[in-house]
Structure formats: structure tokens, C-alpha cells
């Protein structure tokens, strides 16, 4: 654990770094506070971090039953390996079949009914102007992710999406390299994960849109 540092989830879209700092200053000296923003949309990701000068202040915050900021309940927790380290992939899930007219806010609005979302990231083309039909969503609780993955399929505004657990880059690469099993979203060169050579997710059982390369996954 990082002594004195808290992860704060469930932030309102209008919460700024200044209002975040102002709220927590009543518990003790705040050395640093930061609301995290999406680099593409410039919208808040709904979470941030607060660093106190004393760990005792962080304990006071966590021990308080509830917290509200900008009219919304927030969820401060100690920073630990689940937020920052090797277990992070267990907090993240892959979503395929994202409709062309759906964006990060569409996904956040739908999946937030299941738990607190810390990040939504759509796979985008090289220019960053359009998404490739898949996304990565991160929650602050592993059990939330497991429960969603068990359901596997969801309908968002009349469009069905498929949810899968995150896998190691090596395993994904081996699946991409071979196999001719057709998945539910592809029509050629299926590899079982729903993603295919020269095709990308573009809606449930719809016509895949050709692309020139496979989706680029971030390093876990």
C-alpha cells in the first residue's frame, strides 16, 4: 500500500481536481489531488487520486461510512496492487461488437449499473477519429468483472455486445496466429475470440467492416 494515498471512484463528471482537493482537505493536509481525464474526449474518467501528508488522514477518510461530492456518492479506498499492479487485468474486461455510433459515454452509462467504472477505452484507428468496434472497461472490483463476464452477452440500445475476460498478450497472439473456427462476429478467418484477420467488430451479426490490421492491444 502507498501510505496516505487514496483511490477515489464514482466521481461526478463535473468534479474537478480543485473540488476534489477541497473536499478532502477537511480530513488533513492534502499533498496532491488529481482527477483523471480521457485523452481523446477530455471527459472525466470518474475517478482520481488523493495523497495526504499523513496516513492518519487517509484512515479517517476510509473509516467514514459515506462520502458525497457534487451531489454524488464517492468511494475512497487505499491505493494497492489491484489499482496499480499485476492484478489490474482482473479488473478489466474486453467488450466486442460495439456499434459505430456508440462511444465511451454510451458504454460507461450502460455498464455503470453493475459497479464503479474507473476507465473506458475504445480501440481506435491510427488517426483516433473512429473506433474499431471493441473496447476495454475497467472496474474497481474484481467480483464485478467476474459477474459481468458470466453473462457474456448484453444489449445496448438495440445492439448486442459480447464481454470477455482479459488474457495475456502471448495467449491473444497465439489465438490470432491460427485457427479457422468461425466466431459470432466474423465471417472469415475466425479465431474464437470474435476478432478476425481483416475484419473488426462492427455490430452483432452485422457486416464486418474491413480494416487493414488487427486491433492493437495495450500492454497489460
Backbone as a ProteinNet text record, in pm:
[ID]
protein_1_A
[PRIMARY]
XXXXXXXXXXXXXXXXXXXXXXXXXXXXXXXXXXXXXXXXXXXXXXXXXXXXXXXXXXXXXXXXXXXXXXXXXXXXXXXXXXXXXXXXXXXXXXXXXXXXXXXXXXXXXXXXXXXXXXXXXXXXXXXXXXXXXXXXXXXXXXXXXXXXXXXXXXXXXXXXXXXXXXXXXXXXXXXXXXXXXXXXXXXXXXXXXXXXXXXXXXXXXXXXXXXXXXXXXXXX
[TERTIARY]
82.5	0	86.4	37.9	106.1	46.1	122.7	71.1	23.5	-97.2	-151.8	-217.2	-213.6	-270.2	-399.5	-500.1	-630.4	-671	-734.7	-804.2	-947.2	-1000.9	-1137.1	-1220.7	-1317.2	-1402.6	-1540.5	-1615.6	-1752.8	-1766.9	-1665.3	-1670.8	-1771.2	-1834.7	-1926.6	-1845.8	-1908.6	-1840	-1794.6	-1862.1	-1826.4	-1723.6	-1687.3	-1589.4	-1452.2	-1390.7	-1257.2	-1153.1	-1027.4	-919	-930	-969.3	-981.4	-1091.6	-1207.4	-1316.7	-1283.8	-1210.5	-1167.5	-1074.8	-978.1	-884.2	-957.9	-1047.4	-1119.8	-1199.4	-1262.4	-1342.4	-1255.3	-1142	-1061.6	-971	-957.1	-872.1	-926.7	-1056.3	-1112.2	-1065.1	-1004.1	-953.3	-804.1	-737.4	-595.3	-525.1	-397.1	-319.3	-314.9	-358.5	-355.9	-232.3	-142.3	-20.9	-45.7	-137.2	-165.2	-305.7	-369.7	-502.5	-512.9	-575.9	-585.1	-707.3	-788.1	-897.2	-842	-870.1	-817.3	-913.9	-857	-938	-898.1	-996.9	-972.1	-900.1	-791.1	-711	-782	-875	-945.8	-1065.8	-1146.7	-1271.5	-1257.5	-1149.6	-1128	-1234.2	-1305.9	-1405.5	-1344.4	-1398.4	-1351.2	-1373.6	-1278.8	-1292.7	-1373.3	-1411.6	-1493.7	-1414.9	-1283.4	-1204.7	-1083.7	-1018.3	-899.3	-819.2	-718.2	-630	-609.3	-595.9	-566.6	-451.4	-350.5	-234.7	-227.6	-239.8	-230.9	-86.9	-58.6	72.5	88.2	-23.5	-22.1	-116.8	-72.3	-157.8	-279.3	-267	-380	-500	-473.6	-582.3	-654.5	-576.6	-636.2	-722.2	-678.6	-754.9	-888.2	-885.5	-1009.5	-1110.1	-1060.1	-1147.6	-1210.4	-1127.9	-1175.9	-1271.2	-1246.5	-1331.4	-1467.2	-1478.2	-1608.3	-1702.4	-1824.2	-1918.4	-1949	-1973	-2011	-1951.2	-1935.1	-1882.5	-1965.3	-1995.7	-2068.8	-1996.7	-1982.3	-1916.5	-1992.3	-2025.2	-2102	-2232.7	-2297.3	-2427.2	-2423.3	-2305.2	-2291.9	-2209.5	-2250.8	-2169	-2037.2	-1928.2	-1797.2	-1739.1	-1637	-1585	-1433.2	-1383.4	-1238.6	-1186	-1071.8	-1009.5	-858.4	-793.8	-648.1	-594.5	-487.4	-421.7	-345.7	-366.3	-294.2	-266.8	-218.4	-176.4	-290	-414.1	-526.2	-549	-520.2	-537.6	-418.2	-298.8	-181.6	-90.1	-106.4	-6.4	-52	5.7	-9.5	-152.2	-237.3	-374.5	-468	-417.7	-503.2	-583.9	-527.4	-601.8	-728.2	-733.6	-854.3	-965.7	-931.4	-1029.3	-1080.7	-1026.8	-1056.6	-1123.1	-1211.2	-1275.8	-1277.2	-1286.5	-1292.1	-1438	-1479.5	-1616.3	-1610.4	-1667.3	-1669.2	-1808.8	-1815.8	-1944.6	-2000.2	-1913.4	-1958.8	-2005.8	-2127.5	-2185.7	-2107.5	-2102.1	-2026.5	-2070.1	-2200.4	-2249.3	-2243.1	-2183.9	-2166.7	-2026.8	-2017	-1888	-1859.5	-1753.3	-1715.1	-1827.9	-1897.5	-2003.5	-2120.5	-2148.8	-2255.5	-2223.4	-2099.3	-2058.2	-2054.5	-2002.6	-1994.8	-2134.7	-2226.5	-2363.1	-2430.4	-2407.3	-2471.7	-2409	-2276.7	-2211.4	-2195.7	-2216.3	-2203.9	-2314.7	-2419.5	-2525.4	-2472.9	-2360.2	-2307.4	-2201.1	-2143.4	-2039.1	-1967.9	-1866.9	-1795.1	-1688.5	-1701.4	-1608.1	-1497	-1372.8	-1259.3	-1203.7	-1232.8	-1182.1	-1261.8	-1287.9	-1346.1	-1256.8	-1208	-1118.8	-1158.8	-1194.9	-1228.3	-1103.6	-1094.8	-986.6	-1012.1	-915.6	-935.1	-834.5	-867.8	-776.7	-655.8	-561.5	-436.1	-458.7	-562.4	-590.8	-671.4	-725.1	-805.3	-940.8	-984.4	-1110.5	-1229.9	-1207.6	-1317.9	-1272.4	-1368.3	-1330.3	-1346.8	-1285.4	-1280.1	-1383.6	-1476.2	-1582	-1554.1	-1450.8	-1423.8	-1374	-1379.8	-1340.2	-1286.9	-1220.2	-1173.3	-1236.7	-1300.1	-1364.3	-1303	-1265.2	-1201.9	-1291.7	-1310	-1386.1	-1289.8	-1341.6	-1257	-1274.6	-1349.3	-1376.2	-1372.5	-1293.6	-1277.8	-1407.2	-1482.1	-1605.9	-1706.3	-1709.9	-1798.9	-1766.5	-1638.5	-1595.1	-1633.2	-1609.1	-1642.2	-1791.4	-1874.3	-2019.5	-2066.8	-2008.9	-2047.3	-2004.6	-1882.4	-1830.4	-1916	-1972.6	-2058.5	-2178.9	-2230	-2346.3	-2308.5	-2190.5	-2127.9	-2191.8	-2324.1	-2388.1	-2483.7	-2480.2	-2566.4	-2619.2	-2732.8	-2790.7	-2788.3	-2723.5	-2712.7	-2782.3	-2893	-2970.5	-2998.2	-3040	-3076.1	-2960.7	-2837.8	-2719.7	-2657.9	-2629.6	-2572.4	-2419.8	-2363.1	-2218.2	-2179.2	-2054.1	-2000.4	-1888.8	-1894	-1793.6	-1704.2	-1574.7	-1478.5	-1373.6	-1313.4	-1207.1	-1081.5	-996.7	-868.1	-776.1	-690.6	-594.9	-455.9	-357.4	-220.3	-194.1	-105.8	-73	-25	49.2	102.9	-11	-111.3	-223	-305.4	-327.5	-402.6	-330	-197.2	-118.5	-129	-125.8	-132.8	-269.1	-375.4	-508.2	-519.7	-453.5	-459	-382.7	-280.4	-193.7	-258.2	-355.3	-408.7	-551.2	-604.3	-740.5	-835.4	-929.1	-1025.6	-1169.5	-1183.8	-1317.3	-1386.7	-1505.3	-1575.8	-1643.3	-1623.7	-1688.3	-1814.1	-1881.1	-2011.6	-2005.9	-1888.5	-1883.3	-1807.7	-1744.3	-1663.7	-1718.1	-1670.2	-1716	-1600.3	-1478.2	-1364.4	-1247	-1168.9	-1051	-1084.6	-1192.6	-1228.4	-1123.6	-1103.7	-1004.8	-1063.7	-1195	-1256.7	-1275.7	-1206.5	-1223.2	-1319.3	-1370.2	-1462.6	-1393	-1259.4	-1189	-1113.3	-1102.6	-1059.7	-964.8	-883.3	-793.8	-877.2	-837.8	-902.5	-1048	-1093.4	-1225.8	-1218.5	-1313.1	-1320.9	-1465.8	-1487.5	-1623.7	-1697.8	-1813.6	-1896.5	-2044.1	-2080.5	-2221.6	-2250.4	-2355.1	-2391.1	-2447.8	-2379.4	-2422.4	-2441.8	-2371.6	-2381.8	-2267.1	-2253.9	-2146.2	-2019.8	-1914.2	-1788.5	-1732	-1669.8	-1607.5	-1460.2	-1412.3	-1272.8	-1177.3	-1071.1	-961.1	-832.5	-725.5	-601.4	-509.2	-549.6	-464.6	-551.6	-495.1	-567.9	-569.6	-667.9	-671.4	-542.5	-495.5	-373.9	-411.1	-366.4	-397.9	-290.2	-332.6	-232.5	-163.2	-44.1	25.5	-45.6	-60.2	-128.3	-37.5
-120	0	125.7	231.6	359	438.8	457.5	522.7	663.7	693.9	827.2	853.6	758	780.7	701.4	767.6	705.5	708.7	601.4	596.3	638.8	730.4	779.3	750.9	661.3	623.5	685.3	677.9	726.7	877	945.3	1091.3	1139.1	1250.4	1315.6	1369.8	1374.1	1425.5	1569.8	1645.3	1786.1	1808.5	1702.3	1717.1	1748.1	1853.2	1893.7	1857.3	1873.7	1848.9	1941.6	2066.9	2163.5	2124.2	2080.8	2043.1	1913.2	1824.3	1700.3	1732.4	1820	1859.4	1928.7	2019.2	2095.8	2005.2	1902.2	1811.6	1738.2	1687.5	1602.4	1680.9	1811	1891	1897.8	1869.9	1872.7	1754.3	1654.2	1537	1549.8	1648.6	1665.7	1732.6	1752.6	1818.4	1732	1787.3	1717.3	1761.5	1668.2	1698.9	1701.9	1617.3	1611.1	1555.8	1604.5	1553.9	1562.6	1464.2	1463.2	1384.8	1447.5	1379.3	1332.9	1208.2	1152.5	1178.8	1223.2	1255.3	1170.4	1141.8	1068.3	1160.1	1110.6	1194.3	1225.1	1138.5	1160.2	1253	1227.9	1303	1420.7	1420.7	1523.5	1519.7	1409.2	1392.4	1318.5	1344.4	1276.5	1127.1	1048.6	903.3	855.7	949.9	912.3	867.4	889.1	853.9	946.1	941.9	1024.5	972.2	1049.5	1010.3	1128.5	1097.5	1198.8	1148.6	1233.6	1196.4	1289.6	1230.6	1307.2	1310.6	1414.5	1422.8	1320.6	1276.7	1177.8	1063	942.1	826	826.8	892.1	900.9	968.5	1065.6	1134.5	1039.2	955.3	856.1	758.3	720.2	627.7	690.4	820.4	889.9	886.1	905.8	905.5	768.5	664.9	529.1	481.4	525.1	480.2	549.9	662.3	730.1	650.9	631.2	541.8	583.1	709.4	751.8	888.1	912.6	1039.7	1083	1213.6	1268.5	1392.8	1401.8	1517.2	1554.3	1681.4	1730.7	1653.3	1622.5	1557.4	1409.4	1348.4	1207.4	1132.3	1009.7	930.6	890.8	900.5	861.9	751.6	685.4	565.6	572.2	631.3	636.2	502.7	458.3	334.5	353.6	271.1	273.4	231.6	296.4	253.8	124.7	24.2	-101.1	-165.6	-288.9	-356.9	-374.1	-385.2	-404.4	-284.1	-163.5	-46.5	-22.1	-66.5	-22.7	-134.1	-254.5	-355.8	-473.6	-590.5	-708.5	-761.8	-727.9	-778.9	-691.6	-587.2	-492.2	-558.1	-659.5	-720.9	-790.5	-827.6	-889.4	-787	-657.4	-551.9	-504.3	-560.4	-512.5	-621.7	-581.2	-676.6	-621.6	-713.6	-679.9	-679.7	-579.5	-570.7	-563.1	-662	-664.6	-641.1	-596.1	-571.3	-433.8	-339	-203.3	-136.1	-84.6	-22.2	103.2	135	252.1	383.3	394.7	519.9	523.9	421.6	420.5	469.3	542.1	594.5	554.2	612.3	578	605.2	717.6	753.4	656.4	605.2	505.8	381.5	333.9	214	238.4	354.6	386.2	393	458.3	473.1	336.9	243.7	112.9	26.3	12.1	-83.2	-30.7	98.1	151.1	99.2	39.4	-19.6	-140.1	-196.6	-316.1	-285	-165.9	-132.1	-4.2	32	157.5	140	214.7	208.4	310	265.8	357.3	399.2	320.3	358.2	289.1	362.8	307.5	351.8	254.9	290.3	213.6	286	226	206.7	91.8	72.5	162.5	244.6	341.5	321.3	379.7	371.3	461.1	459.2	532.2	681.9	734.7	877.8	912.8	810.8	833.6	893.3	891.2	955.1	861.1	730.5	634.5	511.2	445.5	326.9	201.8	93.2	-31.4	-133.9	-94.3	-185.9	-267.9	-231.8	-302.5	-202.3	-242.5	-152.6	-231.6	-161.6	-217.3	-135.5	-204.3	-136.7	-187.9	-95.4	-130.5	-90	-182.5	-156.7	-153.3	-114.7	-111.8	-237.2	-335.8	-456.3	-579.7	-678.2	-797.8	-879.4	-884.6	-963	-905.9	-773.7	-710.3	-758.7	-761.9	-805.6	-951.7	-1036.7	-1179.2	-1199.4	-1124.6	-1140	-1096.7	-990.3	-943.1	-1044.1	-1097.7	-1193	-1318.8	-1358.8	-1477.8	-1461.3	-1338.2	-1312.2	-1316.3	-1271	-1274.4	-1180.6	-1183.8	-1102	-999.9	-878.1	-770.9	-693.5	-627.6	-545.8	-399.7	-316.4	-173.5	-96.7	-34.4	42.4	-40.4	-163.9	-249.6	-319.9	-296.7	-361.5	-455.6	-579.3	-675.6	-668.7	-678.6	-681.1	-808	-846.6	-965.9	-924.8	-976.8	-944.6	-1065.3	-1041.9	-1149.5	-1104.5	-1200.3	-1164	-1124.1	-1047.5	-1011.6	-1132.8	-1147.5	-1257.1	-1201.1	-1283.7	-1238.7	-1207	-1109.8	-1077.7	-1199.3	-1290.2	-1408.2	-1500.6	-1517.3	-1605.2	-1545.7	-1413	-1348.4	-1363	-1348.8	-1358.7	-1498.1	-1602.1	-1738.5	-1764.7	-1703.6	-1720.7	-1649.2	-1533.9	-1457.9	-1527.7	-1604.4	-1664.9	-1780.6	-1847.3	-1965.5	-1993.9	-2104.7	-2144.2	-2095.2	-2179	-2142.1	-2149.1	-2154.3	-2163	-2028.8	-2025.5	-1900.3	-1862.1	-1737.1	-1684	-1610.3	-1552.8	-1495.5	-1362.3	-1294.6	-1163.2	-1162.3	-1274	-1270.8	-1363.9	-1345.1	-1429.7	-1502.9	-1462	-1535.6	-1529	-1634.3	-1642.5	-1625.1	-1682.5	-1669	-1734.3	-1677.2	-1732.2	-1759.1	-1759.9	-1799.6	-1686.1	-1573.6	-1462.7	-1359.8	-1380.7	-1284.2	-1178.9	-1191.9	-1095.1	-1168.6	-1109.8	-1183.7	-1102.1	-1175.9	-1109.6	-1028.4	-902.1	-811.3	-777.6	-807.1	-762.9	-713.6	-630.4	-582.9	-585.7	-581.7	-581	-458.4	-480.2	-368.5	-402.1	-454.3	-481.7	-630.1	-667.6	-806.2	-868.5	-971.3	-1044.9	-954.4	-838.4	-747.4	-769.6	-682.6	-694.7	-634.9	-714.7	-660.3	-556.5	-452.8	-350.4	-385.1	-390.7	-427.5	-327.6	-381.3	-298.3	-359.9	-285.3	-332.4	-398.3	-395.7	-458	-504.9	-591.9	-638.6	-528.8	-533	-432.8	-437	-320	-310.2	-304.3	-404.1	-409.4	-336.3	-265.8	-203.6	-308.6	-278.5	-370	-376.5	-497.1	-513.5	-470.5
0	0	0	-65.7	-61.9	52.8	157.6	277.5	245.9	291.4	275.4	141.6	48.8	-84	-101	-157.2	-177.7	-324.7	-367.5	-495.5	-468.1	-548.7	-526.8	-651.2	-639.5	-751.7	-741.2	-850.5	-851.9	-862.6	-915.1	-922.8	-1027.4	-997.3	-1091.5	-1209.8	-1327.4	-1445.7	-1428.5	-1343.5	-1323.2	-1212.7	-1141.2	-1033	-1091.1	-1040.8	-1087.2	-982.8	-1020.4	-925.1	-805.3	-829.2	-719.3	-621.7	-673.8	-582.6	-509.8	-576.8	-511.2	-394.8	-421	-315.2	-201.2	-235.5	-134.1	-40.8	-96.9	-13.8	87.5	43	130.9	224.7	204.2	293.2	435.3	451.4	586.8	671.1	605.6	678.2	711.6	652.3	678	560.4	573	467.5	341.5	229.9	102.7	24.7	1.1	-74.3	-224.6	-269.8	-412.8	-434.5	-538.2	-576.4	-727.7	-787	-933	-979	-1064.4	-1133.3	-1267.6	-1304.6	-1428.8	-1544.1	-1658.2	-1775.2	-1894.8	-1981.6	-2105	-2203.2	-2262.3	-2350.8	-2482.8	-2523.7	-2650.4	-2633.7	-2531.4	-2515.1	-2419.3	-2340.6	-2238.5	-2129.3	-2120.7	-2015.2	-1896.8	-1779.3	-1659.7	-1671.9	-1622.4	-1621.2	-1500.6	-1414.7	-1299.6	-1178.5	-1180.1	-1062.8	-1053.5	-938.4	-917.4	-799.9	-761.1	-650.8	-557.1	-429.6	-328.7	-242.6	-221.3	-138.3	-18.8	100.6	224.6	276.6	355.4	418.5	528.8	586	693.6	660.5	687.4	663.6	755.7	870.7	963.4	897.8	812	742.1	647.8	579.2	488.1	565.9	684.7	768.6	808.8	842.1	877.8	762.3	641.4	524.1	503.6	504.8	477.8	586.7	710.1	821	824	754.5	749.1	660.4	704.8	636.3	493.9	469.9	335.1	302.9	174.5	125.6	5	-2.7	-116.7	-166.7	-297.8	-358.8	-486	-498.8	-614.4	-631.6	-518.1	-521.5	-555.3	-546.7	-585.8	-482.1	-446.2	-353.2	-419.5	-346.1	-398.2	-311.4	-361.8	-294.6	-280	-169	-146.3	-91.6	-145.2	-99.7	-94.4	-11.3	-9.8	-146.3	-190.4	-314.3	-286	-370.1	-351.9	-486.1	-484.1	-606.4	-705.5	-657.9	-750.1	-839.1	-787.2	-869.8	-961.4	-919.2	-992.7	-1039.9	-990.5	-1016.2	-1098	-1067.4	-1151.3	-1157.9	-1059.1	-1060.5	-1142.5	-1204	-1274.4	-1385.8	-1452.6	-1563.1	-1514.1	-1385.2	-1330.9	-1309.3	-1317.5	-1302.6	-1438.1	-1544.7	-1679.8	-1762.1	-1854.2	-1943.5	-2086.1	-2181.4	-2323.1	-2368.3	-2445.6	-2496.9	-2649.2	-2716.9	-2862.5	-2916.4	-3041.6	-3103.9	-3074.8	-3038.9	-3009.2	-3137.9	-3138.7	-3258.3	-3297	-3426.5	-3473.4	-3409.2	-3374.9	-3318.5	-3165.6	-3105	-2960.3	-2924.4	-2813.5	-2770.3	-2625.6	-2568.1	-2431.2	-2332.8	-2351.4	-2258.2	-2266.7	-2387.1	-2403.3	-2321.1	-2331.5	-2259	-2109.2	-2070.4	-1927.9	-1866.6	-1937.9	-1887.6	-1868.9	-1962.3	-1952.8	-1843.8	-1846.3	-1756.1	-1613	-1591.3	-1455.1	-1363	-1421.8	-1338.2	-1259.4	-1303	-1238.3	-1132.7	-1138.2	-1043.4	-1083.7	-1006	-1029.6	-1137.6	-1245.7	-1358.1	-1338.9	-1356.1	-1344.6	-1479.7	-1585.5	-1717.1	-1827.5	-1934.7	-2056.7	-2171.9	-2248.7	-2359.9	-2484.9	-2589.1	-2717.3	-2801.3	-2870.8	-2965.8	-3086.4	-3123.4	-3230.8	-3343.9	-3459.1	-3572.3	-3548.5	-3640.7	-3621.2	-3604.7	-3667.4	-3657.2	-3533	-3466.3	-3346.5	-3373.7	-3501.4	-3538.1	-3529.1	-3540.3	-3531.8	-3456	-3390.8	-3314.7	-3399.3	-3354.9	-3430.9	-3387.2	-3301.7	-3263.5	-3139.8	-3064.8	-2939.2	-2835.9	-2708.8	-2600.4	-2482.4	-2392.6	-2266.3	-2154.4	-2060.4	-1948	-1818.3	-1731.7	-1604.8	-1488.1	-1395	-1273.1	-1154	-1038.6	-918.6	-833.4	-886.9	-809.3	-899.5	-861.9	-944.6	-953.2	-844	-843.1	-942.9	-955.4	-1053	-1193.1	-1226.6	-1359.7	-1382.2	-1282.8	-1296.9	-1321.4	-1248.8	-1264.4	-1402.9	-1456.1	-1589.7	-1694.8	-1681.5	-1779.8	-1784.8	-1670.7	-1667.6	-1759.5	-1771.3	-1856.4	-2003.9	-2036.4	-2170.2	-2272.6	-2291.2	-2393.5	-2331.8	-2386.8	-2339.3	-2459.7	-2439.9	-2545.9	-2503.5	-2585.4	-2557.4	-2668.7	-2636.3	-2734.9	-2860.8	-2840.6	-2952.9	-3020.6	-2975	-3031.8	-2929	-2969.3	-2876.9	-2877.7	-2758.7	-2743.3	-2669.7	-2684.1	-2618.6	-2523	-2401.3	-2300	-2275.7	-2271.7	-2248.1	-2146.7	-2075.7	-1981.5	-2055.7	-1988.9	-2046.1	-2039.4	-2140.2	-2144.4	-2167.2	-2143.2	-2160.7	-2307	-2337.2	-2475.4	-2553.6	-2486.6	-2555.5	-2599.3	-2511.9	-2545.8	-2658.2	-2652.3	-2758.9	-2891.4	-2887.9	-3010.5	-3070.9	-2984.4	-3034.9	-3097.9	-3042	-3099	-3232.7	-3244.2	-3367.6	-3479.7	-3442.1	-3542.4	-3616.2	-3558.1	-3624.7	-3589.2	-3646.6	-3616.6	-3722.6	-3760.1	-3862.1	-3811.5	-3678.7	-3621.8	-3634	-3690.5	-3705	-3575.3	-3535.6	-3416.8	-3457.4	-3359.3	-3385	-3457.2	-3458.4	-3520.5	-3652.2	-3691.3	-3811.2	-3915.8	-4038.2	-4145.7	-4212.4	-4181.9	-4236.1	-4139.5	-4138.3	-4054	-3907.6	-3857.8	-3717.4	-3629.2	-3512	-3419.9	-3282.5	-3271.3	-3145.2	-3047.8	-3066.5	-2974.3	-3029.9	-3149.6	-3207	-3289.3	-3310	-3390.8	-3500.1	-3617	-3734	-3819.8	-3893.9	-3987	-4086.4	-4103.5	-4198.4	-4165.4	-4044.6	-4002.9	-3860.1	-3822.9	-3685	-3641.3	-3508.4	-3458.7	-3511.6	-3573.4	-3617.5	-3600.3	-3485.5	-3457.2	-3454.5	-3384.4	-3363	-3489.9	-3542.5	-3659.3	-3781.5	-3781.3	-3894.1	-3989.6	-4086.6	-4183	-4124	-4109	-4056.2	-4151.4	-4093.4	-4175.2	-4195.1	-4319.3	-4343.1	-4279.6	-4223.4	-4175.4	-4226.8	-4219.4	-4276.8	-4175.8	-4050.4	-3949.5	-3834.8	-3752.5	-3635.4	-3530.5	-3439.3	-3331.6	-3251.7	-3213.7	-3134	-2987.5	-2912.4	-2769.2	-2689.6	-2584.7	-2497.6	-2414.6	-2367.7	-2277.2	-2144.9	-2093	-1965.2	-1851.2
[MASK]
++++++++++++++++++++++++++++++++++++++++++++++++++++++++++++++++++++++++++++++++++++++++++++++++++++++++++++++++++++++++++++++++++++++++++++++++++++++++++++++++++++++++++++++++++++++++++++++++++++++++++++++++++++++++++++

